[in-house]
């Protein structure tokens, strides 16, 4: 497990330095627009972010690196408010054990990637409400999906024999 230095603290839920973890993702290496080494995020944008993305401090990381969060569009009615919320990567076990802060597994790093990256808005005295609302609405492009699950009751579950009659006795 890479060494993790601790940054800001919110009552036991601390921001972690995940630079070493992000540096280890060599297959996703890139160069940021400012010329520094970075990694490519895979969710939606594929943005190239610096290796200290989400690390050490509470700040609105998305405002700086998510293309949807273009600050020049902040006065537009559909500007995503999650862009303005501060968050950081955290130690999920410590946050859950020592605080009542909500933590979320990062979808940028799939479970099978070996990266256990968790983040928290609560640790930064922010709220994940806007992000969860945006993410939920973005999942199906804003379409609401309703599904029904049929209920099978005893008289409806049966087998028929070769002549089409219901078999009422268990077979061999």
C-alpha atoms as an extended CHARMM CRD file, in Angstrom:
* protein
*
       172  EXT
         1         1  UNK       CA              0.0000000000        0.0000000000        0.0000000000  PROA      1               0.0000000000
         2         2  UNK       CA              1.4920000000        3.3910000000       -0.9940000000  PROA      2               0.0000000000
         3         3  UNK       CA              2.3890000000        5.7710000000        1.7950000000  PROA      3               0.0000000000
         4         4  UNK       CA             -0.3140000000        8.2730000000        2.5170000000  PROA      4               0.0000000000
         5         5  UNK       CA              0.3930000000       11.6330000000        4.0330000000  PROA      5               0.0000000000
         6         6  UNK       CA             -2.4630000000       13.4430000000        5.6620000000  PROA      6               0.0000000000
         7         7  UNK       CA             -3.6070000000       16.9200000000        4.7900000000  PROA      7               0.0000000000
         8         8  UNK       CA             -6.5920000000       18.8700000000        6.0870000000  PROA      8               0.0000000000
         9         9  UNK       CA             -8.6200000000       17.2660000000        8.8290000000  PROA      9               0.0000000000
        10        10  UNK       CA            -12.3130000000       17.4070000000        9.5840000000  PROA      10              0.0000000000
        11        11  UNK       CA            -12.7440000000       15.6930000000       12.9300000000  PROA      11              0.0000000000
        12        12  UNK       CA            -10.9120000000       12.4950000000       11.9930000000  PROA      12              0.0000000000
        13        13  UNK       CA            -11.7140000000       12.3960000000        8.2850000000  PROA      13              0.0000000000
        14        14  UNK       CA             -8.4950000000       13.6270000000        6.6690000000  PROA      14              0.0000000000
        15        15  UNK       CA             -7.5370000000       14.4830000000        3.1270000000  PROA      15              0.0000000000
        16        16  UNK       CA             -4.9270000000       12.0520000000        1.8170000000  PROA      16              0.0000000000
        17        17  UNK       CA             -1.9920000000       12.5300000000       -0.4850000000  PROA      17              0.0000000000
        18        18  UNK       CA             -2.8260000000       10.1240000000       -3.3260000000  PROA      18              0.0000000000
        19        19  UNK       CA             -0.0800000000       11.3920000000       -5.6550000000  PROA      19              0.0000000000
        20        20  UNK       CA              1.8670000000        8.1120000000       -5.4190000000  PROA      20              0.0000000000
        21        21  UNK       CA             -1.2340000000        6.1180000000       -6.3370000000  PROA      21              0.0000000000
        22        22  UNK       CA             -1.9960000000        8.3420000000       -9.3130000000  PROA      22              0.0000000000
        23        23  UNK       CA              1.6440000000        8.2700000000      -10.4350000000  PROA      23              0.0000000000
        24        24  UNK       CA              1.4980000000        4.4600000000      -10.5340000000  PROA      24              0.0000000000
        25        25  UNK       CA             -1.1410000000        4.5700000000      -13.2950000000  PROA      25              0.0000000000
        26        26  UNK       CA              1.4650000000        4.7110000000      -16.0550000000  PROA      26              0.0000000000
        27        27  UNK       CA             -0.9610000000        3.4890000000      -18.7340000000  PROA      27              0.0000000000
        28        28  UNK       CA             -3.0260000000        6.6450000000      -18.1440000000  PROA      28              0.0000000000
        29        29  UNK       CA             -0.1040000000        9.0800000000      -18.1220000000  PROA      29              0.0000000000
        30        30  UNK       CA             -0.5210000000       12.3890000000      -19.9370000000  PROA      30              0.0000000000
        31        31  UNK       CA              0.7610000000       15.9450000000      -19.9060000000  PROA      31              0.0000000000
        32        32  UNK       CA             -1.5920000000       18.6250000000      -18.5570000000  PROA      32              0.0000000000
        33        33  UNK       CA             -2.2810000000       21.8600000000      -20.4210000000  PROA      33              0.0000000000
        34        34  UNK       CA              0.2170000000       23.5650000000      -18.0740000000  PROA      34              0.0000000000
        35        35  UNK       CA              2.9320000000       21.0520000000      -19.0760000000  PROA      35              0.0000000000
        36        36  UNK       CA              3.0810000000       19.0450000000      -15.8600000000  PROA      36              0.0000000000
        37        37  UNK       CA              2.7730000000       15.2320000000      -15.6370000000  PROA      37              0.0000000000
        38        38  UNK       CA             -0.7580000000       13.9860000000      -15.1160000000  PROA      38              0.0000000000
        39        39  UNK       CA             -3.2240000000       11.1330000000      -15.5420000000  PROA      39              0.0000000000
        40        40  UNK       CA             -6.2780000000       10.7920000000      -17.7320000000  PROA      40              0.0000000000
        41        41  UNK       CA             -9.5770000000       10.5060000000      -15.9230000000  PROA      41              0.0000000000
        42        42  UNK       CA            -11.9220000000        8.0610000000      -17.5880000000  PROA      42              0.0000000000
        43        43  UNK       CA            -15.3680000000        9.1560000000      -16.4780000000  PROA      43              0.0000000000
        44        44  UNK       CA            -17.1620000000       11.3460000000      -19.0470000000  PROA      44              0.0000000000
        45        45  UNK       CA            -14.4790000000       13.8740000000      -19.7670000000  PROA      45              0.0000000000
        46        46  UNK       CA            -11.2260000000       11.9880000000      -20.0450000000  PROA      46              0.0000000000
        47        47  UNK       CA             -9.5470000000       15.1210000000      -18.6520000000  PROA      47              0.0000000000
        48        48  UNK       CA             -5.8090000000       15.0980000000      -18.0400000000  PROA      48              0.0000000000
        49        49  UNK       CA             -5.3570000000       16.1710000000      -14.4360000000  PROA      49              0.0000000000
        50        50  UNK       CA             -2.1880000000       16.7250000000      -12.3620000000  PROA      50              0.0000000000
        51        51  UNK       CA             -0.9350000000       13.8710000000      -10.2200000000  PROA      51              0.0000000000
        52        52  UNK       CA             -2.0100000000       15.6690000000       -7.0300000000  PROA      52              0.0000000000
        53        53  UNK       CA             -5.6640000000       15.8090000000       -8.1990000000  PROA      53              0.0000000000
        54        54  UNK       CA             -7.9540000000       15.4400000000       -5.1710000000  PROA      54              0.0000000000
        55        55  UNK       CA             -4.9930000000       15.1550000000       -2.7960000000  PROA      55              0.0000000000
        56        56  UNK       CA             -4.0440000000       16.8660000000        0.4430000000  PROA      56              0.0000000000
        57        57  UNK       CA             -6.4730000000       19.7660000000        0.5410000000  PROA      57              0.0000000000
        58        58  UNK       CA            -10.1280000000       20.5530000000        0.3460000000  PROA      58              0.0000000000
        59        59  UNK       CA            -10.8710000000       22.4870000000       -2.7940000000  PROA      59              0.0000000000
        60        60  UNK       CA            -13.3200000000       22.4270000000       -5.7050000000  PROA      60              0.0000000000
        61        61  UNK       CA            -11.0790000000       20.1640000000       -7.8160000000  PROA      61              0.0000000000
        62        62  UNK       CA            -13.8140000000       19.7620000000      -10.4590000000  PROA      62              0.0000000000
        63        63  UNK       CA            -14.0440000000       23.5120000000      -11.0240000000  PROA      63              0.0000000000
        64        64  UNK       CA            -10.4440000000       23.5080000000      -12.1930000000  PROA      64              0.0000000000
        65        65  UNK       CA            -10.3000000000       20.2510000000      -14.1800000000  PROA      65              0.0000000000
        66        66  UNK       CA            -13.7640000000       19.1420000000      -15.3310000000  PROA      66              0.0000000000
        67        67  UNK       CA            -14.6030000000       20.6370000000      -18.7640000000  PROA      67              0.0000000000
        68        68  UNK       CA            -18.2820000000       20.8000000000      -17.7770000000  PROA      68              0.0000000000
        69        69  UNK       CA            -17.2850000000       23.1620000000      -14.9740000000  PROA      69              0.0000000000
        70        70  UNK       CA            -16.1190000000       26.0180000000      -17.2050000000  PROA      70              0.0000000000
        71        71  UNK       CA            -16.2050000000       28.9960000000      -14.8260000000  PROA      71              0.0000000000
        72        72  UNK       CA            -17.1650000000       31.3310000000      -17.6750000000  PROA      72              0.0000000000
        73        73  UNK       CA            -20.5150000000       29.4790000000      -17.7670000000  PROA      73              0.0000000000
        74        74  UNK       CA            -21.1650000000       29.8500000000      -14.0260000000  PROA      74              0.0000000000
        75        75  UNK       CA            -23.9580000000       32.3790000000      -14.5910000000  PROA      75              0.0000000000
        76        76  UNK       CA            -25.8290000000       29.9990000000      -16.9040000000  PROA      76              0.0000000000
        77        77  UNK       CA            -28.9230000000       28.3560000000      -15.3760000000  PROA      77              0.0000000000
        78        78  UNK       CA            -27.7070000000       24.8100000000      -16.1280000000  PROA      78              0.0000000000
        79        79  UNK       CA            -24.2100000000       25.2570000000      -14.6430000000  PROA      79              0.0000000000
        80        80  UNK       CA            -23.5740000000       22.1840000000      -12.4440000000  PROA      80              0.0000000000
        81        81  UNK       CA            -23.4180000000       23.3650000000       -8.8520000000  PROA      81              0.0000000000
        82        82  UNK       CA            -21.2550000000       20.4120000000       -7.8360000000  PROA      82              0.0000000000
        83        83  UNK       CA            -18.4040000000       22.2340000000       -9.5830000000  PROA      83              0.0000000000
        84        84  UNK       CA            -18.2880000000       24.7010000000       -6.6910000000  PROA      84              0.0000000000
        85        85  UNK       CA            -18.1400000000       22.0550000000       -3.9340000000  PROA      85              0.0000000000
        86        86  UNK       CA            -14.8540000000       21.2210000000       -2.1970000000  PROA      86              0.0000000000
        87        87  UNK       CA            -13.8020000000       17.5960000000       -1.7460000000  PROA      87              0.0000000000
        88        88  UNK       CA            -10.6780000000       15.4550000000       -1.3470000000  PROA      88              0.0000000000
        89        89  UNK       CA             -9.5560000000       11.8310000000       -1.3140000000  PROA      89              0.0000000000
        90        90  UNK       CA             -9.8840000000       10.3080000000        2.1470000000  PROA      90              0.0000000000
        91        91  UNK       CA             -9.2120000000        7.1710000000        4.1490000000  PROA      91              0.0000000000
        92        92  UNK       CA            -12.6690000000        5.5850000000        3.9790000000  PROA      92              0.0000000000
        93        93  UNK       CA            -12.1110000000        3.3170000000        6.9880000000  PROA      93              0.0000000000
        94        94  UNK       CA            -11.0310000000        6.1840000000        9.2410000000  PROA      94              0.0000000000
        95        95  UNK       CA            -13.8570000000        8.4500000000        8.0880000000  PROA      95              0.0000000000
        96        96  UNK       CA            -16.5040000000        5.8180000000        8.6740000000  PROA      96              0.0000000000
        97        97  UNK       CA            -14.9770000000        4.7130000000       11.9760000000  PROA      97              0.0000000000
        98        98  UNK       CA            -14.2240000000        8.1430000000       13.4480000000  PROA      98              0.0000000000
        99        99  UNK       CA            -16.9000000000       10.3840000000       11.9280000000  PROA      99              0.0000000000
       100       100  UNK       CA            -20.3340000000       10.3240000000       10.3830000000  PROA      100             0.0000000000
       101       101  UNK       CA            -18.9780000000       11.7650000000        7.1290000000  PROA      101             0.0000000000
       102       102  UNK       CA            -20.2130000000       10.1860000000        3.9160000000  PROA      102             0.0000000000
       103       103  UNK       CA            -17.5200000000        8.7170000000        1.6750000000  PROA      103             0.0000000000
       104       104  UNK       CA            -17.8370000000        7.5720000000       -1.9320000000  PROA      104             0.0000000000
       105       105  UNK       CA            -15.7550000000        5.2050000000       -4.0350000000  PROA      105             0.0000000000
       106       106  UNK       CA            -14.3050000000        6.9900000000       -7.0410000000  PROA      106             0.0000000000
       107       107  UNK       CA            -15.7380000000        5.7560000000      -10.3290000000  PROA      107             0.0000000000
       108       108  UNK       CA            -12.5960000000        7.0090000000      -12.0990000000  PROA      108             0.0000000000
       109       109  UNK       CA            -10.8060000000        3.9190000000      -10.8040000000  PROA      109             0.0000000000
       110       110  UNK       CA            -12.7570000000        0.6710000000      -11.2840000000  PROA      110             0.0000000000
       111       111  UNK       CA            -12.8160000000       -1.9240000000       -8.5290000000  PROA      111             0.0000000000
       112       112  UNK       CA            -10.6680000000       -4.2940000000      -10.6200000000  PROA      112             0.0000000000
       113       113  UNK       CA             -7.9890000000       -1.6040000000      -11.0920000000  PROA      113             0.0000000000
       114       114  UNK       CA             -6.6080000000       -2.2750000000       -7.6230000000  PROA      114             0.0000000000
       115       115  UNK       CA             -7.0490000000        1.4030000000       -6.7120000000  PROA      115             0.0000000000
       116       116  UNK       CA             -9.1460000000        1.9850000000       -3.6350000000  PROA      116             0.0000000000
       117       117  UNK       CA             -9.8090000000        5.6900000000       -4.0400000000  PROA      117             0.0000000000
       118       118  UNK       CA            -12.4810000000        7.2070000000       -1.8500000000  PROA      118             0.0000000000
       119       119  UNK       CA            -13.4950000000       10.8430000000       -1.6120000000  PROA      119             0.0000000000
       120       120  UNK       CA            -15.6260000000       12.9330000000        0.6740000000  PROA      120             0.0000000000
       121       121  UNK       CA            -17.3720000000       16.2590000000        0.3980000000  PROA      121             0.0000000000
       122       122  UNK       CA            -18.3400000000       16.1310000000        4.0790000000  PROA      122             0.0000000000
       123       123  UNK       CA            -14.6790000000       16.0680000000        5.1080000000  PROA      123             0.0000000000
       124       124  UNK       CA            -14.4190000000       19.4720000000        3.4370000000  PROA      124             0.0000000000
       125       125  UNK       CA            -17.5890000000       20.8930000000        5.0000000000  PROA      125             0.0000000000
       126       126  UNK       CA            -19.3310000000       20.6140000000        1.6210000000  PROA      126             0.0000000000
       127       127  UNK       CA            -22.1710000000       18.4380000000        0.4530000000  PROA      127             0.0000000000
       128       128  UNK       CA            -22.2960000000       15.7170000000       -2.1870000000  PROA      128             0.0000000000
       129       129  UNK       CA            -25.9430000000       16.4840000000       -2.8890000000  PROA      129             0.0000000000
       130       130  UNK       CA            -25.2710000000       18.4260000000       -6.0940000000  PROA      130             0.0000000000
       131       131  UNK       CA            -22.8320000000       15.8260000000       -7.4460000000  PROA      131             0.0000000000
       132       132  UNK       CA            -25.1350000000       12.9160000000       -6.6480000000  PROA      132             0.0000000000
       133       133  UNK       CA            -28.0510000000       14.7250000000       -8.2920000000  PROA      133             0.0000000000
       134       134  UNK       CA            -25.9670000000       15.5040000000      -11.3750000000  PROA      134             0.0000000000
       135       135  UNK       CA            -24.4920000000       12.0150000000      -11.5880000000  PROA      135             0.0000000000
       136       136  UNK       CA            -27.8910000000       10.3900000000      -11.1030000000  PROA      136             0.0000000000
       137       137  UNK       CA            -29.4390000000       12.5860000000      -13.7930000000  PROA      137             0.0000000000
       138       138  UNK       CA            -26.5100000000       11.9930000000      -16.1590000000  PROA      138             0.0000000000
       139       139  UNK       CA            -26.5920000000        8.2140000000      -15.9150000000  PROA      139             0.0000000000
       140       140  UNK       CA            -29.4220000000        7.8450000000      -18.4320000000  PROA      140             0.0000000000
       141       141  UNK       CA            -29.1220000000       11.2630000000      -20.0130000000  PROA      141             0.0000000000
       142       142  UNK       CA            -31.8540000000       12.6300000000      -17.7490000000  PROA      142             0.0000000000
       143       143  UNK       CA            -34.3690000000        9.9030000000      -18.6870000000  PROA      143             0.0000000000
       144       144  UNK       CA            -36.3590000000        8.4400000000      -15.8370000000  PROA      144             0.0000000000
       145       145  UNK       CA            -36.7610000000        4.6880000000      -16.0580000000  PROA      145             0.0000000000
       146       146  UNK       CA            -39.5580000000        2.7180000000      -14.4220000000  PROA      146             0.0000000000
       147       147  UNK       CA            -39.5320000000       -1.0560000000      -14.2570000000  PROA      147             0.0000000000
       148       148  UNK       CA            -41.9880000000       -3.6700000000      -13.1170000000  PROA      148             0.0000000000
       149       149  UNK       CA            -41.0630000000       -7.0490000000      -11.7700000000  PROA      149             0.0000000000
       150       150  UNK       CA            -43.7490000000       -9.6530000000      -12.3340000000  PROA      150             0.0000000000
       151       151  UNK       CA            -45.0430000000      -11.5230000000       -9.3470000000  PROA      151             0.0000000000
       152       152  UNK       CA            -45.3350000000      -15.2790000000       -9.9160000000  PROA      152             0.0000000000
       153       153  UNK       CA            -47.9060000000      -16.9870000000       -7.7570000000  PROA      153             0.0000000000
       154       154  UNK       CA            -48.3850000000      -20.7270000000       -7.2840000000  PROA      154             0.0000000000
       155       155  UNK       CA            -51.1630000000      -21.3770000000       -9.8400000000  PROA      155             0.0000000000
       156       156  UNK       CA            -49.1800000000      -19.5010000000      -12.4850000000  PROA      156             0.0000000000
       157       157  UNK       CA            -46.0310000000      -21.6020000000      -12.1540000000  PROA      157             0.0000000000
       158       158  UNK       CA            -46.5000000000      -24.9610000000      -13.8060000000  PROA      158             0.0000000000
       159       159  UNK       CA            -45.2760000000      -27.3080000000      -16.4890000000  PROA      159             0.0000000000
       160       160  UNK       CA            -47.2870000000      -28.9220000000      -19.2690000000  PROA      160             0.0000000000
       161       161  UNK       CA            -46.9510000000      -32.3670000000      -20.6820000000  PROA      161             0.0000000000
       162       162  UNK       CA            -46.6970000000      -33.2000000000      -24.3760000000  PROA      162             0.0000000000
       163       163  UNK       CA            -50.4790000000      -32.8560000000      -24.8520000000  PROA      163             0.0000000000
       164       164  UNK       CA            -50.5940000000      -29.4050000000      -23.1820000000  PROA      164             0.0000000000
       165       165  UNK       CA            -52.1340000000      -30.5820000000      -19.8930000000  PROA      165             0.0000000000
       166       166  UNK       CA            -50.8330000000      -29.1490000000      -16.6040000000  PROA      166             0.0000000000
       167       167  UNK       CA            -48.5630000000      -31.5850000000      -14.7450000000  PROA      167             0.0000000000
       168       168  UNK       CA            -49.7350000000      -31.5530000000      -11.1390000000  PROA      168             0.0000000000
       169       169  UNK       CA            -47.5490000000      -34.3680000000       -9.7490000000  PROA      169             0.0000000000
       170       170  UNK       CA            -43.7720000000      -34.1300000000       -9.3320000000  PROA      170             0.0000000000
       171       171  UNK       CA            -41.8680000000      -36.1700000000      -11.8900000000  PROA      171             0.0000000000
       172       172  UNK       CA            -39.1510000000      -38.7650000000      -11.3710000000  PROA      172             0.0000000000
